[in-house]
Amino acid sequence: MASVLSISLLSEAEYGCEHLATQLGQDVSTAEQFKNAFLKAHNSLGHFPRSMESSTKQNGRLKAKDFLKPKYTCLTCGEAMPMGGRKAHTEKTSHQFYMESRARTVYCQACGDFVYDHGLERLRCSTTESALQVAKKRRFSDSSADELYIRSNASKRPCAKQGVRGLFNLGQTCYLNVILQTLLHDPILNTYFLGNGHQPHDCTASDCVGCAVAEAFADFNSSDKPEGFAALNLLLASWRASSTLAGYQQQDAHEYYQFLVDKLHLSTENHREGHEKGCPCFFHKTFYGKLRSSVTCDKCGNVTRTDDPMVDLSLDVQVQAKKRAMGGTGVPSTPTLSGCLESYTSPEKLMAGVYNCSHCGGTPQKATKQLRIRKLPAILCMQLKRFEHTFSVSEKLEGKIDFPLSINMLPYTTSPQAKVDRSRFVYDLSSAVVHQGKLDAGHYYVYCRQGDDWVLFNDDKVTAVTEAEVLNADAYLLFYNLRSLASAPQ
């Protein structure tokens, strides 16, 4: 009785296309020469350049064509060329097969398409010197020998290596690395990008940030290599989308998160430009909530309500210190996340002349303002505002802010006392971004949850850490995930 494995092997086509069949079905020496050329091209394209020193510059920016546009290596003569050069090369030399530089897939010029050949894929997965000899001697007609061979040579990716790949710093790009690591470790986004989410081959937008993020997810989850990789496509797409990001100067991770979420939102086909009416796209439902601002006239009691889109909460960690300076009591010595949220959603007296009440003839009146969360997103980002800018000085607040592994956000919503299932508002910590150093010379690293464990990502350096180390971090950005998406509050 045939096993499932042998049936799946026998179901594979013997050749990727009729032209490959002709090429590989010739005499032994010709077929072996082609396989050797395939392996040579595959191995030469296997290593990403660690240095960008050889990159040419044009108008102060990298020439993205050297990195974003694929090149094709002829598997007969080894000549490399851009996509537009394949046809002319085939007409001149009659060579038909090429290897694409990014995915290292085989392109048949006669078919006008990429082709998958099971035999060549087996060669790709083998690194031993005898791979060609084994492939030459064996055929898939002997299922028991096939099963024995695969069982003894197949390598399954160890679980310990999944999700722990670092990102190379391409020159002051730690701000990008920490935000990308946060997204890469989010189960909601993994389901989207590794499923039927944004498909780069169907996208027609130029320098699409969504395509670059999708490629990063594919690279990150590749089983070929466990070591770090470089998110160069995302960097170049970000530079092209924003002139303020272009170059190697210091950038703020919080601002980059806002930029990235906005560009992902715009990368979907069914998105809506404005946020007022809501948007049905995946990213809007995942990242965006709603924040309600209520202003109450102290004279007549009229309430003016305004709802605005919310992609994160920026919490003033210095507000508790200010309250202590003004004689407040009961404020703990170490600021807490819950304390920051309470201050954020507490009523605030507005200065005289700021608010004009429509019910009082449009005259300036004293008023009270309060912010509350009307709708919570699935992924909640909270910024602990450590940077304060005034006319005279810009400074960074150092020190610990206590934050929990789990938090219930119901008390900070528009219905804090509602009789609802409180478990629907529970969020679990997924990552914590830390800024180390001063305003003009700092560095970012991030703690990410990987299953039941925590991992520290400091660019391409990866270290396993404990929960205690995470909770002791001087966090700048905190990312929480809604625990139960099935019962998400509306």
XYZ file of C-alpha atoms in Angstrom:
490
model
C 0.000 0.000 0.000
C 1.436 3.378 -1.019
C 2.083 5.896 1.722
C 0.862 9.506 1.644
C 4.462 10.617 1.144
C 5.057 8.409 -1.874
C 1.745 9.467 -3.426
C 2.625 13.151 -3.017
C 6.043 12.549 -4.577
C 4.643 10.622 -7.525
C 2.050 13.336 -8.117
C 4.790 15.841 -8.916
C 5.319 16.566 -12.600
C 8.522 15.039 -13.918
C 9.579 18.301 -15.574
C 8.587 21.932 -15.084
C 7.701 22.393 -18.782
C 8.174 20.689 -22.140
C 11.259 22.808 -22.857
C 12.915 21.734 -19.600
C 11.982 18.170 -20.450
C 13.848 18.501 -23.744
C 16.847 20.115 -22.009
C 17.098 17.550 -19.209
C 16.156 14.615 -21.383
C 19.185 14.950 -23.649
C 22.418 13.054 -23.194
C 23.784 12.715 -19.655
C 26.618 15.240 -20.030
C 24.302 17.976 -21.360
C 21.775 17.417 -18.567
C 24.521 17.405 -15.921
C 26.009 20.590 -17.319
C 22.636 22.323 -17.035
C 22.145 21.114 -13.435
C 25.617 22.339 -12.494
C 24.828 25.734 -14.024
C 21.559 25.807 -12.043
C 23.369 25.131 -8.752
C 26.127 27.616 -9.538
C 23.644 30.399 -10.232
C 21.556 29.446 -7.195
C 24.537 29.542 -4.834
C 25.915 32.790 -6.237
C 22.582 34.518 -5.537
C 22.205 33.005 -2.083
C 23.968 35.661 -0.008
C 22.587 39.139 0.590
C 25.309 41.826 0.518
C 26.040 42.939 4.069
C 27.547 46.218 2.947
C 25.978 48.965 0.924
C 29.298 50.593 0.117
C 29.126 49.429 -3.489
C 25.709 51.020 -3.939
C 25.692 53.912 -6.334
C 23.975 57.163 -5.438
C 21.984 59.535 -7.559
C 20.847 62.943 -6.282
C 21.779 61.926 -2.749
C 19.618 58.795 -2.807
C 20.273 55.166 -3.507
C 19.489 53.912 -6.968
C 16.681 51.557 -6.066
C 16.920 49.731 -9.401
C 20.079 47.996 -8.179
C 18.102 46.416 -5.351
C 14.391 46.404 -6.123
C 14.457 45.297 -9.763
C 15.297 41.632 -10.337
C 18.062 40.482 -12.626
C 18.118 37.276 -14.629
C 21.109 34.960 -14.967
C 21.284 32.810 -18.076
C 21.625 29.176 -17.039
C 23.526 28.352 -20.211
C 26.232 31.031 -20.368
C 25.943 32.713 -16.932
C 25.342 36.227 -18.277
C 23.232 38.457 -15.999
C 20.737 40.936 -17.444
C 17.620 42.931 -16.545
C 14.172 41.598 -17.319
C 14.014 43.463 -20.601
C 17.205 41.813 -21.856
C 15.938 38.212 -21.795
C 14.207 38.264 -25.154
C 17.143 39.803 -27.016
C 19.548 37.371 -25.376
C 17.411 34.370 -26.371
C 17.072 35.603 -29.939
C 20.836 36.076 -30.159
C 21.998 32.871 -28.441
C 18.940 30.532 -28.416
C 19.402 30.205 -24.629
C 15.983 29.814 -23.012
C 16.379 29.421 -19.242
C 17.143 32.089 -16.635
C 17.278 32.361 -12.859
C 15.592 35.343 -11.197
C 17.846 37.074 -8.630
C 15.409 37.595 -5.724
C 13.489 34.317 -5.396
C 15.987 32.271 -7.461
C 13.187 30.750 -9.515
C 13.623 29.421 -13.061
C 12.146 31.411 -15.951
C 11.525 29.797 -19.340
C 11.629 32.345 -22.150
C 9.882 29.941 -24.525
C 6.952 29.592 -22.107
C 7.124 33.239 -21.126
C 6.661 32.312 -17.471
C 8.317 30.963 -14.331
C 8.383 27.179 -14.155
C 8.615 24.808 -11.215
C 10.634 21.637 -11.674
C 10.576 19.113 -8.853
C 13.976 17.651 -9.696
C 15.677 21.059 -9.703
C 13.958 21.940 -6.435
C 15.481 18.829 -4.874
C 18.899 19.986 -6.055
C 18.236 23.428 -4.556
C 17.555 21.922 -1.119
C 20.732 19.826 -1.101
C 24.190 21.217 -0.293
C 26.240 18.010 -0.515
C 28.756 17.477 -3.292
C 27.064 14.201 -4.259
C 23.657 15.816 -4.868
C 23.976 15.637 -8.634
C 25.119 12.021 -8.495
C 22.209 11.049 -6.262
C 19.715 12.844 -8.505
C 21.236 11.200 -11.590
C 21.076 7.647 -10.241
C 17.668 7.787 -8.559
C 14.183 8.084 -10.032
C 10.857 8.435 -8.273
C 9.611 5.057 -9.470
C 11.050 3.323 -6.392
C 8.817 4.726 -3.642
C 10.442 2.854 -0.744
C 13.906 4.149 -1.674
C 12.450 7.645 -2.068
C 10.940 7.580 1.385
C 14.202 6.361 2.903
C 16.186 9.027 1.097
C 13.869 11.881 2.111
C 13.635 10.647 5.694
C 17.428 10.630 6.013
C 18.133 13.876 4.155
C 15.188 16.183 4.811
C 15.762 18.905 7.385
C 12.812 20.332 9.257
C 13.188 23.846 10.577
C 13.685 23.680 14.376
C 10.937 25.399 16.351
C 13.552 27.292 18.366
C 14.601 29.153 15.229
C 11.145 30.289 14.186
C 10.526 33.967 14.762
C 13.954 34.799 16.145
C 15.690 36.306 13.139
C 17.374 39.641 13.616
C 17.445 42.575 11.204
C 20.683 44.124 9.981
C 21.122 47.817 10.676
C 21.572 49.523 7.303
C 22.776 52.775 8.837
C 20.697 54.432 11.593
C 17.745 52.139 10.753
C 17.111 50.755 14.230
C 13.845 52.756 14.309
C 12.604 50.726 11.333
C 13.890 47.421 12.726
C 11.995 47.654 16.028
C 8.680 48.516 14.371
C 9.095 45.805 11.744
C 9.985 43.214 14.410
C 6.827 44.194 16.278
C 4.720 43.599 13.175
C 6.526 40.376 12.283
C 5.699 38.896 15.696
C 2.043 39.822 15.647
C -0.181 36.758 15.032
C -2.919 38.827 13.375
C -0.522 40.264 10.799
C 1.148 36.878 10.234
C -2.232 35.400 9.367
C -2.828 38.225 6.901
C 0.541 38.437 5.156
C 1.265 34.700 5.080
C -2.280 33.952 3.946
C -4.227 35.666 1.192
C -3.348 39.212 2.223
C -1.391 41.731 0.190
C 0.041 39.970 -2.871
C 3.039 41.775 -4.439
C 2.614 39.980 -7.771
C -0.929 41.391 -8.104
C -0.029 44.927 -7.003
C 0.518 47.553 -9.688
C 1.534 50.436 -7.390
C 5.125 51.623 -7.700
C 7.303 51.573 -4.554
C 4.416 50.045 -2.618
C 5.097 49.885 1.119
C 2.558 47.068 1.459
C 4.544 44.972 -1.028
C 7.776 45.679 0.872
C 6.211 44.593 4.181
C 4.785 41.460 2.553
C 8.255 40.588 1.226
C 9.699 41.139 4.720
C 7.187 38.666 6.158
C 8.141 36.140 3.482
C 11.877 36.616 4.121
C 11.461 36.500 7.882
C 9.547 33.215 7.766
C 11.811 31.613 5.185
C 13.209 28.284 6.359
C 16.342 28.607 4.239
C 18.375 30.609 6.735
C 18.061 31.251 10.472
C 20.397 34.256 10.588
C 19.428 37.897 10.275
C 18.325 39.611 7.082
C 18.048 43.159 5.782
C 14.717 44.888 5.108
C 16.210 46.888 2.238
C 13.067 46.959 0.087
C 11.047 48.412 2.968
C 13.733 51.017 3.662
C 13.853 52.161 0.044
C 10.044 52.173 -0.267
C 9.845 54.279 2.914
C 12.440 56.711 1.575
C 10.547 57.102 -1.671
C 7.219 57.602 0.132
C 8.522 60.235 2.572
C 11.256 62.783 1.987
C 11.673 63.263 5.754
C 12.633 59.594 6.133
C 15.117 59.563 3.236
C 18.713 59.399 4.377
C 20.605 58.098 7.367
C 19.621 60.658 10.010
C 17.983 59.763 13.336
C 14.250 58.995 13.129
C 11.545 58.527 15.744
C 10.156 54.986 15.985
C 6.710 56.259 16.996
C 6.480 58.512 13.944
C 7.633 55.666 11.724
C 4.926 53.410 13.172
C 2.288 56.019 12.298
C 3.761 56.384 8.801
C 3.825 52.621 8.237
C 0.261 52.043 9.421
C -0.983 54.831 7.149
C 0.872 53.426 4.129
C -0.403 49.893 4.808
C -3.919 51.309 4.987
C -3.417 53.033 1.627
C -1.959 49.866 0.055
C -5.278 47.972 0.121
C -7.575 48.108 -2.883
C -10.812 48.696 -0.959
C -9.541 51.389 1.398
C -11.178 54.765 1.866
C -9.101 57.925 1.940
C -11.023 59.617 4.738
C -11.523 58.083 8.175
C -14.772 59.871 8.978
C -17.085 57.228 7.515
C -14.912 54.319 8.536
C -13.013 52.011 6.232
C -13.649 48.300 5.547
C -9.998 47.439 4.854
C -8.065 44.986 7.029
C -5.508 47.486 8.300
C -8.093 50.053 9.346
C -9.957 47.423 11.361
C -6.713 46.191 12.896
C -4.876 49.401 13.783
C -7.466 52.173 13.988
C -9.840 52.952 16.834
C -11.917 56.003 17.681
C -11.245 58.645 20.291
C -14.071 60.801 21.634
C -13.478 64.337 22.848
C -16.274 65.817 25.019
C -16.294 69.505 25.952
C -18.811 70.604 28.592
C -19.686 74.265 29.086
C -19.337 75.113 32.774
C -22.103 77.730 32.485
C -24.963 75.952 30.690
C -23.832 72.334 30.704
C -23.931 71.952 26.911
C -21.774 69.053 25.706
C -19.966 69.064 22.351
C -18.703 65.659 21.210
C -16.178 64.942 18.481
C -14.964 61.530 17.306
C -11.539 61.228 15.686
C -9.579 58.256 14.309
C -7.019 56.864 16.736
C -3.966 54.846 15.697
C -2.251 55.069 19.105
C -2.421 56.739 22.510
C 0.272 59.282 23.398
C 0.455 59.314 27.196
C 2.168 62.085 29.142
C 4.353 60.299 31.707
C 5.308 63.639 33.252
C 1.760 64.578 34.202
C 2.001 62.723 37.528
C 5.198 64.570 38.395
C 3.467 67.839 37.550
C 0.575 66.922 39.829
C 3.003 66.230 42.660
C 4.630 69.610 42.096
C 1.204 71.263 42.377
C 0.522 69.572 45.711
C -1.323 66.483 44.533
C -1.521 63.532 46.888
C -1.655 59.818 46.516
C 0.583 59.750 43.448
C 3.105 56.857 43.517
C 6.800 57.586 43.176
C 7.080 55.439 40.031
C 4.716 56.401 37.197
C 2.444 53.603 36.013
C 0.701 52.889 32.735
C -2.679 52.793 34.463
C -1.908 56.158 36.099
C -1.033 57.636 32.707
C -4.294 56.307 31.238
C -6.290 57.710 34.145
C -4.684 61.118 33.653
C -5.290 60.896 29.902
C -9.019 60.227 30.355
C -9.594 62.529 33.354
C -11.581 65.776 32.981
C -9.387 68.801 32.265
C -10.285 72.454 32.836
C -9.797 74.567 29.726
C -8.309 78.030 29.939
C -10.734 80.916 29.705
C -11.353 82.049 26.142
C -10.441 78.717 24.543
C -14.020 77.447 24.163
C -16.931 79.334 22.585
C -20.272 77.817 23.574
C -22.937 77.758 20.839
C -25.707 77.586 23.450
C -24.362 80.731 25.114
C -24.478 82.830 21.962
C -21.034 81.795 20.792
C -19.372 83.647 23.631
C -16.170 82.436 25.337
C -16.917 80.312 28.369
C -15.036 78.241 30.859
C -15.328 74.570 29.994
C -14.195 71.061 30.902
C -12.680 68.676 28.350
C -12.468 64.914 28.596
C -11.003 62.267 26.281
C -12.400 58.743 26.182
C -11.897 55.790 23.852
C -15.049 55.082 21.874
C -13.684 52.170 19.821
C -10.632 50.038 20.543
C -8.418 48.545 17.811
C -7.210 44.932 17.725
C -3.592 46.122 18.023
C -3.221 48.927 20.543
C -0.057 51.050 20.539
C 0.652 53.302 23.512
C 3.452 55.863 23.434
C 4.980 56.872 26.745
C 5.984 60.435 25.907
C 9.580 60.650 27.076
C 10.500 63.544 24.802
C 9.423 67.060 25.716
C 10.019 70.001 23.401
C 9.634 73.619 24.489
C 10.770 76.936 23.060
C 13.854 76.894 25.262
C 14.881 73.261 25.525
C 14.257 69.720 24.325
C 14.797 66.947 26.797
C 14.168 63.270 27.399
C 12.578 61.903 30.547
C 14.597 58.978 31.850
C 13.286 56.465 34.353
C 11.044 53.489 34.839
C 7.327 53.487 34.050
C 5.552 50.404 35.378
C 3.406 48.534 32.859
C 1.580 45.184 33.121
C 1.605 42.062 30.984
C -2.191 42.365 30.674
C -4.521 45.338 30.976
C -8.288 45.867 30.885
C -9.128 48.945 28.809
C -12.830 49.172 29.777
C -12.282 51.910 32.442
C -10.868 54.235 29.746
C -13.727 53.868 27.265
C -16.882 55.944 26.813
C -18.822 53.395 28.911
C -16.512 52.624 31.854
C -19.339 51.531 34.159
C -21.337 49.559 31.618
C -22.496 46.086 32.596
C -20.644 44.176 29.905
C -18.310 41.218 29.720
C -15.061 42.775 30.969
C -13.009 40.008 29.333
C -13.850 41.538 25.945
C -11.598 44.480 26.808
C -8.512 42.578 28.000
C -5.255 43.210 26.127
C -1.979 41.283 26.404
C 1.466 42.818 25.952
C 3.055 41.748 22.661
C 6.151 43.972 22.447
C 7.962 46.824 24.178
C 10.220 49.259 22.315
C 13.035 50.914 24.269
C 14.966 54.063 23.362
C 18.474 54.158 24.774
C 20.580 57.309 24.806
C 19.919 60.978 24.205
C 17.636 62.825 21.827
C 20.225 63.316 19.087
C 22.262 60.141 19.616
C 19.994 57.279 20.604
C 19.375 53.662 19.726
C 16.229 51.499 19.650
C 15.759 47.860 20.583
C 12.620 45.831 21.193
C 11.312 42.979 23.344
C 8.852 40.735 21.474
C 6.674 37.892 22.675
C 7.411 34.644 20.836
C 4.801 32.101 21.906
C 5.149 31.828 25.686
C 8.676 33.263 25.658
C 10.239 36.708 25.264
C 13.078 37.658 22.927
C 15.212 40.801 22.791
C 15.947 42.069 19.266
C 18.834 44.527 19.084
C 19.178 44.837 15.304
C 20.685 41.491 14.197
C 21.574 40.451 17.766
C 18.938 38.157 19.274
C 18.770 37.214 22.976
C 16.274 35.189 25.011
C 15.025 37.128 28.058
C 12.655 36.655 30.983
C 9.336 38.340 31.722
C 11.005 40.180 34.594
C 13.558 41.736 32.226
C 10.761 42.895 29.912
C 8.733 44.442 32.742
C 11.856 46.187 34.045
C 12.551 47.892 30.706
C 12.336 51.670 30.289
C 9.731 51.358 27.561
C 8.989 54.056 25.006
C 6.342 52.223 22.961
C 4.052 49.459 24.228
C 2.034 47.212 21.925
C -0.930 45.267 23.274
C -3.104 42.724 21.454
C -6.776 42.156 22.119
C -6.958 38.775 23.795
C -10.214 37.612 22.205
C -10.834 38.818 18.671
C -14.086 36.851 18.497
C -15.623 39.113 21.139
C -13.953 42.373 20.114
C -15.817 45.472 21.352
C -17.432 47.555 18.636
